[in-house]
Amino acid sequence: MPNQLNPVEQEGLLRDAGGVLLSAAPQGWRELELSFRSTVAVDTSTFLCTTEGGEQARLAPPTRALRLFGKLREGMYIDGKGAWFTARMTIQSPGRYQVRVRLRR
């Protein structure tokens, strides 16, 4: 069983993942959104960029960010309840971010 992460460690992983996403952002971005979905056997993700002009483009999700979200998911596992199924990180220029997770039911 993985080690449970405390809130400070969770925040550190989120900040690291956000930094990786910012590094992958094209010039002129207004909003970035990474959706990370994970089950025991399969991880999928979507990385979207909205430009200052309002156009949306799908980008290749950075592998390092996906690994960080995988580590976050493992570290948030709760005995008897499991782990979250979906996490969505939204970053708005110049760098304010929000993360939402959806628990399995």
MMTF fields as JSON, N, C-alpha, C and O atoms, coordinates in Angstrom:
{
  "mmtfVersion": "1.0.0",
  "mmtfProducer": "UNKNOWN",
  "numBonds": 419,
  "numAtoms": 420,
  "numGroups": 105,
  "numChains": 1,
  "numModels": 1,
  "chainsPerModel": [1],
  "groupsPerChain": [105],
  "chainIdList": ["A"],
  "bondAtomList": [4, 2, 8, 6, 12, 10, 16, 14, 20, 18, 24, 22, 28, 26, 32, 30, 36, 34, 40, 38, 44, 42, 48, 46, 52, 50, 56, 54, 60, 58, 64, 62, 68, 66, 72, 70, 76, 74, 80, 78, 84, 82, 88, 86, 92, 90, 96, 94, 100, 98, 104, 102, 108, 106, 112, 110, 116, 114, 120, 118, 124, 122, 128, 126, 132, 130, 136, 134, 140, 138, 144, 142, 148, 146, 152, 150, 156, 154, 160, 158, 164, 162, 168, 166, 172, 170, 176, 174, 180, 178, 184, 182, 188, 186, 192, 190, 196, 194, 200, 198, 204, 202, 208, 206, 212, 210, 216, 214, 220, 218, 224, 222, 228, 226, 232, 230, 236, 234, 240, 238, 244, 242, 248, 246, 252, 250, 256, 254, 260, 258, 264, 262, 268, 266, 272, 270, 276, 274, 280, 278, 284, 282, 288, 286, 292, 290, 296, 294, 300, 298, 304, 302, 308, 306, 312, 310, 316, 314, 320, 318, 324, 322, 328, 326, 332, 330, 336, 334, 340, 338, 344, 342, 348, 346, 352, 350, 356, 354, 360, 358, 364, 362, 368, 366, 372, 370, 376, 374, 380, 378, 384, 382, 388, 386, 392, 390, 396, 394, 400, 398, 404, 402, 408, 406, 412, 410, 416, 414],
  "bondOrderList": [1, 1, 1, 1, 1, 1, 1, 1, 1, 1, 1, 1, 1, 1, 1, 1, 1, 1, 1, 1, 1, 1, 1, 1, 1, 1, 1, 1, 1, 1, 1, 1, 1, 1, 1, 1, 1, 1, 1, 1, 1, 1, 1, 1, 1, 1, 1, 1, 1, 1, 1, 1, 1, 1, 1, 1, 1, 1, 1, 1, 1, 1, 1, 1, 1, 1, 1, 1, 1, 1, 1, 1, 1, 1, 1, 1, 1, 1, 1, 1, 1, 1, 1, 1, 1, 1, 1, 1, 1, 1, 1, 1, 1, 1, 1, 1, 1, 1, 1, 1, 1, 1, 1, 1],
  "groupList": [{"groupName": "MET", "atomNameList": ["N", "CA", "C", "O"], "elementList": ["N", "C", "C", "O"], "formalChargeList": [0, 0, 0, 0], "bondAtomList": [1, 0, 2, 1, 3, 2], "bondOrderList": [1, 1, 2], "singleLetterCode": "M", "chemCompType": "L-PEPTIDE LINKING"}, {"groupName": "PRO", "atomNameList": ["N", "CA", "C", "O"], "elementList": ["N", "C", "C", "O"], "formalChargeList": [0, 0, 0, 0], "bondAtomList": [1, 0, 2, 1, 3, 2], "bondOrderList": [1, 1, 2], "singleLetterCode": "P", "chemCompType": "L-PEPTIDE LINKING"}, {"groupName": "ASN", "atomNameList": ["N", "CA", "C", "O"], "elementList": ["N", "C", "C", "O"], "formalChargeList": [0, 0, 0, 0], "bondAtomList": [1, 0, 2, 1, 3, 2], "bondOrderList": [1, 1, 2], "singleLetterCode": "N", "chemCompType": "L-PEPTIDE LINKING"}, {"groupName": "GLN", "atomNameList": ["N", "CA", "C", "O"], "elementList": ["N", "C", "C", "O"], "formalChargeList": [0, 0, 0, 0], "bondAtomList": [1, 0, 2, 1, 3, 2], "bondOrderList": [1, 1, 2], "singleLetterCode": "Q", "chemCompType": "L-PEPTIDE LINKING"}, {"groupName": "LEU", "atomNameList": ["N", "CA", "C", "O"], "elementList": ["N", "C", "C", "O"], "formalChargeList": [0, 0, 0, 0], "bondAtomList": [1, 0, 2, 1, 3, 2], "bondOrderList": [1, 1, 2], "singleLetterCode": "L", "chemCompType": "L-PEPTIDE LINKING"}, {"groupName": "VAL", "atomNameList": ["N", "CA", "C", "O"], "elementList": ["N", "C", "C", "O"], "formalChargeList": [0, 0, 0, 0], "bondAtomList": [1, 0, 2, 1, 3, 2], "bondOrderList": [1, 1, 2], "singleLetterCode": "V", "chemCompType": "L-PEPTIDE LINKING"}, {"groupName": "GLU", "atomNameList": ["N", "CA", "C", "O"], "elementList": ["N", "C", "C", "O"], "formalChargeList": [0, 0, 0, 0], "bondAtomList": [1, 0, 2, 1, 3, 2], "bondOrderList": [1, 1, 2], "singleLetterCode": "E", "chemCompType": "L-PEPTIDE LINKING"}, {"groupName": "GLY", "atomNameList": ["N", "CA", "C", "O"], "elementList": ["N", "C", "C", "O"], "formalChargeList": [0, 0, 0, 0], "bondAtomList": [1, 0, 2, 1, 3, 2], "bondOrderList": [1, 1, 2], "singleLetterCode": "G", "chemCompType": "PEPTIDE LINKING"}, {"groupName": "ARG", "atomNameList": ["N", "CA", "C", "O"], "elementList": ["N", "C", "C", "O"], "formalChargeList": [0, 0, 0, 0], "bondAtomList": [1, 0, 2, 1, 3, 2], "bondOrderList": [1, 1, 2], "singleLetterCode": "R", "chemCompType": "L-PEPTIDE LINKING"}, {"groupName": "ASP", "atomNameList": ["N", "CA", "C", "O"], "elementList": ["N", "C", "C", "O"], "formalChargeList": [0, 0, 0, 0], "bondAtomList": [1, 0, 2, 1, 3, 2], "bondOrderList": [1, 1, 2], "singleLetterCode": "D", "chemCompType": "L-PEPTIDE LINKING"}, {"groupName": "ALA", "atomNameList": ["N", "CA", "C", "O"], "elementList": ["N", "C", "C", "O"], "formalChargeList": [0, 0, 0, 0], "bondAtomList": [1, 0, 2, 1, 3, 2], "bondOrderList": [1, 1, 2], "singleLetterCode": "A", "chemCompType": "L-PEPTIDE LINKING"}, {"groupName": "SER", "atomNameList": ["N", "CA", "C", "O"], "elementList": ["N", "C", "C", "O"], "formalChargeList": [0, 0, 0, 0], "bondAtomList": [1, 0, 2, 1, 3, 2], "bondOrderList": [1, 1, 2], "singleLetterCode": "S", "chemCompType": "L-PEPTIDE LINKING"}, {"groupName": "TRP", "atomNameList": ["N", "CA", "C", "O"], "elementList": ["N", "C", "C", "O"], "formalChargeList": [0, 0, 0, 0], "bondAtomList": [1, 0, 2, 1, 3, 2], "bondOrderList": [1, 1, 2], "singleLetterCode": "W", "chemCompType": "L-PEPTIDE LINKING"}, {"groupName": "PHE", "atomNameList": ["N", "CA", "C", "O"], "elementList": ["N", "C", "C", "O"], "formalChargeList": [0, 0, 0, 0], "bondAtomList": [1, 0, 2, 1, 3, 2], "bondOrderList": [1, 1, 2], "singleLetterCode": "F", "chemCompType": "L-PEPTIDE LINKING"}, {"groupName": "THR", "atomNameList": ["N", "CA", "C", "O"], "elementList": ["N", "C", "C", "O"], "formalChargeList": [0, 0, 0, 0], "bondAtomList": [1, 0, 2, 1, 3, 2], "bondOrderList": [1, 1, 2], "singleLetterCode": "T", "chemCompType": "L-PEPTIDE LINKING"}, {"groupName": "CYS", "atomNameList": ["N", "CA", "C", "O"], "elementList": ["N", "C", "C", "O"], "formalChargeList": [0, 0, 0, 0], "bondAtomList": [1, 0, 2, 1, 3, 2], "bondOrderList": [1, 1, 2], "singleLetterCode": "C", "chemCompType": "L-PEPTIDE LINKING"}, {"groupName": "LYS", "atomNameList": ["N", "CA", "C", "O"], "elementList": ["N", "C", "C", "O"], "formalChargeList": [0, 0, 0, 0], "bondAtomList": [1, 0, 2, 1, 3, 2], "bondOrderList": [1, 1, 2], "singleLetterCode": "K", "chemCompType": "L-PEPTIDE LINKING"}, {"groupName": "TYR", "atomNameList": ["N", "CA", "C", "O"], "elementList": ["N", "C", "C", "O"], "formalChargeList": [0, 0, 0, 0], "bondAtomList": [1, 0, 2, 1, 3, 2], "bondOrderList": [1, 1, 2], "singleLetterCode": "Y", "chemCompType": "L-PEPTIDE LINKING"}, {"groupName": "ILE", "atomNameList": ["N", "CA", "C", "O"], "elementList": ["N", "C", "C", "O"], "formalChargeList": [0, 0, 0, 0], "bondAtomList": [1, 0, 2, 1, 3, 2], "bondOrderList": [1, 1, 2], "singleLetterCode": "I", "chemCompType": "L-PEPTIDE LINKING"}],
  "groupTypeList": [0, 1, 2, 3, 4, 2, 1, 5, 6, 3, 6, 7, 4, 4, 8, 9, 10, 7, 7, 5, 4, 4, 11, 10, 10, 1, 3, 7, 12, 8, 6, 4, 6, 4, 11, 13, 8, 11, 14, 5, 10, 5, 9, 14, 11, 14, 13, 4, 15, 14, 14, 6, 7, 7, 6, 3, 10, 8, 4, 10, 1, 1, 14, 8, 10, 4, 8, 4, 13, 7, 16, 4, 8, 6, 7, 0, 17, 18, 9, 7, 16, 7, 10, 12, 13, 14, 10, 8, 0, 14, 18, 3, 11, 1, 7, 8, 17, 3, 5, 8, 5, 8, 4, 8, 8],
  "groupIdList": [1, 2, 3, 4, 5, 6, 7, 8, 9, 10, 11, 12, 13, 14, 15, 16, 17, 18, 19, 20, 21, 22, 23, 24, 25, 26, 27, 28, 29, 30, 31, 32, 33, 34, 35, 36, 37, 38, 39, 40, 41, 42, 43, 44, 45, 46, 47, 48, 49, 50, 51, 52, 53, 54, 55, 56, 57, 58, 59, 60, 61, 62, 63, 64, 65, 66, 67, 68, 69, 70, 71, 72, 73, 74, 75, 76, 77, 78, 79, 80, 81, 82, 83, 84, 85, 86, 87, 88, 89, 90, 91, 92, 93, 94, 95, 96, 97, 98, 99, 100, 101, 102, 103, 104, 105],
  "secStructList": [7, 7, 7, 7, 7, 7, 2, 2, 2, 2, 2, 2, 2, 2, 2, 2, 2, 2, 2, 2, 2, 2, 2, 2, 7, 7, 6, 6, 3, 3, 3, 3, 3, 3, 3, 3, 3, 3, 7, 1, 1, 7, 3, 3, 3, 3, 3, 3, 3, 3, 3, 6, 6, 1, 7, 3, 3, 3, 3, 7, 7, 7, 2, 2, 2, 2, 2, 2, 2, 2, 2, 2, 2, 2, 2, 6, 7, 5, 6, 6, 6, 5, 7, 3, 3, 3, 3, 3, 3, 3, 3, 3, 6, 6, 6, 3, 3, 3, 3, 3, 3, 3, 3, 7, 7],
  "xCoordList": [0.843, 0.0, 0.891, 1.885, 0.544, 1.37, 1.288, 0.34, 2.296, 2.29, 1.314, 1.268, 0.534, -0.418, 0.339, 1.222, -0.022, 0.592, -0.172, -1.402, 0.569, -0.102, -0.455, 0.014, -1.274, -1.692, -0.534, -0.638, 0.541, 1.691, 2.344, 2.725, 2.471, 3.035, 2.112, 2.581, 0.812, -0.151, -0.024, 0.008, 0.047, 0.191, 1.486, 1.517, 2.56, 3.837, 3.748, 4.274, 3.081, 2.907, 2.059, 2.347, 1.017, 0.167, 0.943, 0.8, 1.755, 2.561, 3.568, 3.778, 4.18, 5.124, 4.416, 4.923, 3.24, 2.48, 2.079, 2.155, 1.657, 1.3, 2.476, 2.32, 3.654, 4.856, 5.164, 5.571, 4.97, 5.2, 4.205, 4.582, 2.938, 1.932, 2.235, 2.086, 2.657, 3.017, 4.179, 4.205, 5.132, 6.279, 5.856, 6.515, 4.765, 4.296, 3.317, 2.921, 2.935, 1.923, 2.506, 3.63, 1.735, 2.191, 2.053, 1.336, 2.731, 2.628, 1.196, 0.538, 0.722, -0.615, -1.731, -2.893, -1.411, -2.451, -3.187, -2.622, -4.461, -5.269, -5.642, -5.688, -5.91, -6.293, -5.79, -5.833, -5.31, -4.887, -5.761, -6.133, -6.092, -6.872, -6.373, -6.377, -5.945, -5.556, -6.608, -6.876, -7.208, -8.121, -7.392, -6.955, -7.262, -6.547, -7.541, -8.099, -7.76, -8.681, -7.886, -7.051, -8.159, -7.354, -8.192, -9.045, -7.928, -8.466, -7.26, -6.116, -7.512, -6.406, -5.519, -4.294, -6.132, -5.361, -5.118, -4.213, -5.905, -5.841, -5.82, -6.6, -4.922, -4.905, -5.159, -4.587, -6.015, -6.23, -6.188, -6.403, -5.91, -5.833, -6.157, -6.072, -6.53, -6.788, -6.147, -6.311, -5.424, -4.768, -5.24, -4.945, -5.979, -6.548, -5.941, -5.612, -5.805, -5.298, -6.301, -6.712, -6.689, -7.528, -6.637, -5.949, -6.657, -5.807, -6.487, -7.655, -5.739, -6.284, -7.459, -8.35, -7.464, -8.546, -9.751, -10.739, -9.686, -10.802, -10.794, -11.699, -9.79, -9.699, -9.167, -8.337, -9.658, -9.228, -8.481, -8.892, -7.379, -6.571, -6.243, -6.049, -6.186, -5.769, -4.269, -3.751, -3.576, -2.126, -1.789, -2.615, -0.581, -0.106, 0.172, 0.935, -0.424, -0.169, 1.285, 1.774, 1.978, 3.36, 3.424, 2.703, 4.289, 4.426, 4.733, 4.193, 5.587, 5.962, 4.742, 4.597, 3.875, 2.663, 1.763, 1.177, 1.657, 0.829, 1.391, 0.641, 2.706, 3.335, 3.059, 2.794, 3.122, 2.863, 1.41, 1.151, 0.468, -0.929, -1.134, -1.927, -0.434, -0.504, 0.008, -0.577, 1.105, 1.673, 0.727, 0.568, 0.107, -0.865, -2.046, -2.483, -2.547, -3.678, -3.317, -4.079, -2.15, -1.709, -1.583, -1.973, -1.045, -0.824, -2.085, -2.069, -3.186, -4.46, -5.382, -6.526, -4.882, -5.658, -6.056, -5.253, -7.316, -7.82, -8.296, -9.122, -7.773, -8.192, -9.707, -10.35, -10.261, -11.691, -12.517, -13.69, -11.925, -12.658, -12.033, -12.729, -10.742, -10.064, -9.489, -9.13, -9.408, -8.811, -9.766, -10.754, -9.465, -10.31, -10.165, -9.18, -11.154, -11.212, -10.756, -10.052, -11.155, -10.839, -10.312, -10.826, -9.278, -8.781, -8.706, -8.304, -9.099, -9.032, -8.316, -8.754, -7.206, -6.46, -6.682, -6.448, -7.135, -7.33, -6.373, -6.341, -5.6, -4.662, -5.062, -5.211, -5.233, -5.553, -4.347, -3.687, -4.07, -2.948, -3.147, -4.235, -2.13, -0.717, -0.266, 0.924, -1.127, -0.672, -1.564, -1.165, -2.736, -3.678, -4.279, -4.625, -4.403, -4.928, -5.976, -6.088, -6.744, -7.783, -7.736, -7.511, -7.948, -7.975, -9.261, -9.639, -9.92, -11.121, -10.903, -10.361, -11.325, -11.253, -12.633, -13.46, -12.881, -14.155, -13.851, -13.09, -14.454, -14.272, -15.152, -16.214, -14.709, -15.536, -16.689, -16.607, -17.755, -18.925, -19.208, -20.149],
  "yCoordList": [-1.175, 0.0, 1.242, 1.282, 2.277, 3.482, 4.291, 4.165, 5.12, 6.017, 7.151, 7.712, 7.482, 8.58, 9.905, 10.095, 10.814, 12.132, 13.077, 13.05, 13.914, 14.93, 16.115, 16.171, 17.063, 18.184, 19.007, 19.494, 19.167, 19.93, 19.187, 19.804, 17.872, 17.069, 17.068, 17.132, 16.997, 17.059, 18.385, 18.411, 19.482, 20.813, 20.918, 21.535, 20.319, 20.332, 19.63, 20.122, 18.473, 17.758, 18.568, 18.594, 19.227, 20.048, 21.239, 21.577, 21.864, 22.988, 22.518, 23.185, 21.37, 20.816, 20.509, 20.838, 19.877, 19.547, 20.83, 20.895, 21.835, 23.109, 23.74, 24.292, 23.665, 24.191, 23.478, 24.105, 22.172, 21.391, 21.816, 21.976, 21.999, 22.422, 23.821, 24.079, 24.713, 26.068, 26.037, 26.808, 25.153, 25.022, 24.542, 24.844, 23.8, 23.25, 24.184, 23.914, 25.268, 26.161, 26.997, 27.49, 27.149, 28.01, 29.482, 29.824, 30.326, 31.758, 32.209, 31.69, 33.165, 33.696, 32.879, 33.043, 32.007, 31.199, 32.024, 32.931, 31.686, 32.326, 31.322, 31.658, 30.073, 29.048, 27.691, 27.369, 26.896, 25.52, 24.615, 24.972, 23.44, 22.484, 21.076, 20.606, 20.413, 19.014, 18.194, 18.425, 17.236, 16.269, 14.942, 14.435, 14.381, 13.124, 12.132, 12.359, 11.03, 9.99, 8.712, 8.324, 8.063, 6.895, 5.816, 6.092, 4.581, 3.402, 2.538, 2.951, 1.381, 0.498, 0.19, 0.154, -0.033, -0.496, 0.549, 0.38, 1.626, 2.544, 4.006, 4.401, 4.791, 6.237, 6.892, 6.482, 7.908, 8.696, 10.168, 10.524, 11.011, 12.436, 13.27, 12.808, 14.511, 15.5, 16.801, 17.198, 17.463, 18.731, 19.758, 19.651, 20.759, 21.778, 23.145, 23.456, 23.94, 25.296, 26.247, 26.038, 27.28, 28.33, 29.558, 29.973, 30.128, 31.284, 32.577, 32.58, 33.662, 34.972, 35.33, 36.076, 34.802, 35.051, 34.146, 34.275, 33.221, 32.335, 31.019, 30.203, 30.796, 29.529, 28.443, 28.704, 27.221, 26.102, 25.084, 24.756, 24.597, 23.586, 22.465, 22.691, 21.26, 20.095, 19.941, 19.947, 19.804, 19.629, 18.243, 17.598, 17.791, 16.525, 16.738, 17.636, 15.94, 16.098, 15.748, 14.703, 16.595, 16.289, 15.038, 14.927, 14.12, 12.862, 13.098, 12.41, 14.055, 14.317, 14.756, 14.345, 15.571, 16.002, 14.798, 14.698, 13.897, 12.703, 11.825, 11.275, 11.7, 10.915, 11.558, 10.861, 12.888, 13.588, 13.39, 13.204, 13.428, 13.182, 11.73, 11.463, 10.799, 9.406, 9.231, 8.501, 9.908, 9.849, 10.498, 10.006, 11.6, 12.275, 11.346, 11.235, 10.688, 9.775, 8.657, 8.35, 8.052, 6.985, 7.496, 6.809, 8.691, 9.251, 9.723, 10.002, 9.817, 10.225, 9.034, 9.206, 7.827, 6.607, 6.507, 6.773, 6.117, 5.941, 4.501, 4.034, 3.797, 2.409, 2.311, 3.11, 1.329, 1.094, 1.993, 1.711, 3.065, 3.988, 4.079, 4.364, 3.843, 3.916, 5.285, 6.024, 5.61, 6.875, 7.569, 6.985, 8.793, 9.523, 8.938, 8.271, 9.201, 8.675, 9.725, 9.399, 10.976, 12.043, 13.261, 13.639, 13.874, 15.155, 16.117, 15.744, 17.353, 18.374, 19.592, 20.184, 19.952, 21.145, 22.209, 21.98, 23.371, 24.503, 25.606, 25.977, 26.122, 27.208, 28.394, 28.276, 29.537, 30.756, 31.683, 31.819, 32.32, 33.243, 34.37, 34.941, 34.701, 34.377, 33.148, 32.835, 32.436, 31.255, 30.855, 30.011, 31.416, 31.022, 29.67, 29.46, 28.76, 27.439, 26.927, 27.383, 25.96, 25.29, 23.814, 23.461, 22.952, 21.51, 20.949, 21.267, 20.113, 19.426, 17.93, 17.509, 17.137, 15.676, 15.097, 15.65, 13.981, 13.264, 11.881, 11.109, 11.595, 10.292, 9.261, 9.584, 8.032, 6.924, 6.724, 7.042, 6.2, 5.907, 4.443, 3.992],
  "zCoordList": [0.0, 0.0, 0.0, 0.725, -0.819, -0.882, 0.404, 1.18, 0.61, 1.759, 1.504, 0.41, 2.525, 2.403, 2.463, 3.299, 1.564, 1.525, 2.441, 2.493, 3.163, 3.965, 3.056, 1.92, 3.535, 2.689, 2.107, 0.981, 2.839, 2.333, 1.166, 0.172, 1.287, 0.197, -1.019, -2.155, -0.786, -1.888, -2.632, -3.862, -1.886, -2.494, -3.281, -4.345, -2.767, -3.477, -4.819, -5.817, -4.847, -6.115, -7.091, -8.288, -6.589, -7.456, -8.023, -9.198, -7.191, -7.683, -8.736, -9.749, -8.487, -9.47, -10.792, -11.864, -10.707, -11.914, -12.648, -13.874, -11.904, -12.516, -13.23, -14.319, -12.627, -13.274, -14.58, -15.558, -14.59, -15.817, -16.897, -18.058, -16.522, -17.493, -18.032, -19.226, -17.151, -17.592, -18.578, -19.537, -18.344, -19.247, -20.637, -21.632, -20.696, -21.973, -22.695, -23.829, -22.045, -22.619, -23.757, -23.665, -24.821, -25.916, -25.53, -24.59, -26.251, -26.016, -26.29, -27.191, -25.518, -25.725, -25.094, -25.466, -24.154, -23.522, -22.47, -21.859, -22.273, -21.239, -20.146, -18.963, -20.571, -19.601, -20.071, -21.258, -19.104, -19.354, -18.507, -17.389, -19.038, -18.256, -18.528, -19.666, -17.467, -17.558, -16.838, -15.659, -17.536, -16.93, -16.891, -17.924, -15.701, -15.497, -14.917, -13.843, -15.63, -15.192, -14.956, -15.773, -13.824, -13.479, -12.816, -11.972, -13.22, -12.549, -12.192, -12.381, -11.693, -11.318, -12.521, -12.398, -13.682, -14.834, -15.919, -16.735, -15.947, -17.08, -16.61, -15.744, -17.194, -16.992, -18.343, -19.353, -18.361, -19.57, -19.18, -18.021, -20.157, -19.857, -21.082, -22.22, -20.812, -21.842, -21.379, -20.225, -22.265, -21.938, -22.956, -24.147, -22.472, -23.348, -23.042, -21.897, -24.077, -23.951, -24.601, -25.743, -23.879, -24.443, -24.615, -23.682, -25.81, -26.118, -25.665, -25.275, -25.725, -25.374, -26.278, -25.872, -27.503, -28.447, -28.258, -28.982, -27.287, -26.998, -27.761, -27.586, -28.606, -29.336, -28.407, -27.536, -28.607, -27.769, -28.618, -29.731, -28.072, -28.763, -27.795, -26.601, -28.325, -27.53, -27.692, -28.808, -26.57, -26.554, -26.027, -25.382, -26.303, -25.739, -24.251, -23.896, -23.382, -21.947, -21.618, -22.048, -20.871, -20.499, -19.609, -18.617, -19.98, -19.235, -17.76, -16.893, -17.477, -16.076, -15.26, -14.108, -15.827, -15.117, -14.83, -13.752, -15.789, -15.588, -14.473, -13.666, -14.435, -13.352, -11.99, -11.011, -11.936, -10.676, -10.233, -9.044, -11.165, -10.807, -10.372, -9.469, -11.0, -10.565, -9.148, -8.348, -8.845, -7.493, -6.482, -5.365, -6.882, -6.015, -5.71, -4.565, -6.745, -6.561, -5.588, -4.671, -5.794, -4.888, -3.458, -2.514, -3.297, -1.962, -1.271, -0.072, -2.018, -1.422, -1.177, -0.754, -1.442, -1.226, 0.248, 1.142, 0.48, 1.844, 1.985, 1.2, 2.992, 3.236, 3.343, 4.025, 2.664, 2.722, 1.81, 1.568, 1.304, 0.435, -0.951, -1.925, -1.047, -2.335, -2.61, -1.694, -3.888, -4.321, -5.282, -5.727, -5.588, -6.542, -7.947, -8.262, -8.767, -10.118, -11.138, -12.094, -10.934, -11.875, -11.143, -10.091, -11.712, -11.208, -12.389, -13.491, -12.136, -13.178, -12.606, -11.62, -13.248, -12.848, -13.913, -15.1, -13.472, -14.359, -13.918, -12.745, -14.858, -14.577, -15.437, -16.653, -14.789, -15.517, -15.473, -14.443, -16.611, -16.696, -15.696, -15.627, -14.925, -15.063, -14.282, -14.324, -13.577, -12.862, -11.702, -10.899, -11.585, -10.54, -10.934, -12.097, -9.974, -10.337, -9.373, -8.235, -9.865, -9.094, -9.459, -10.616, -8.468, -8.712, -8.12, -6.992, -8.903, -8.438, -8.644, -9.666, -7.673, -7.817, -7.635, -6.91, -8.294, -8.149, -7.592, -8.174, -6.474, -5.835, -6.505, -7.037, -6.476, -6.956, -6.012, -4.826, -6.545, -5.692, -5.699, -5.046]
}
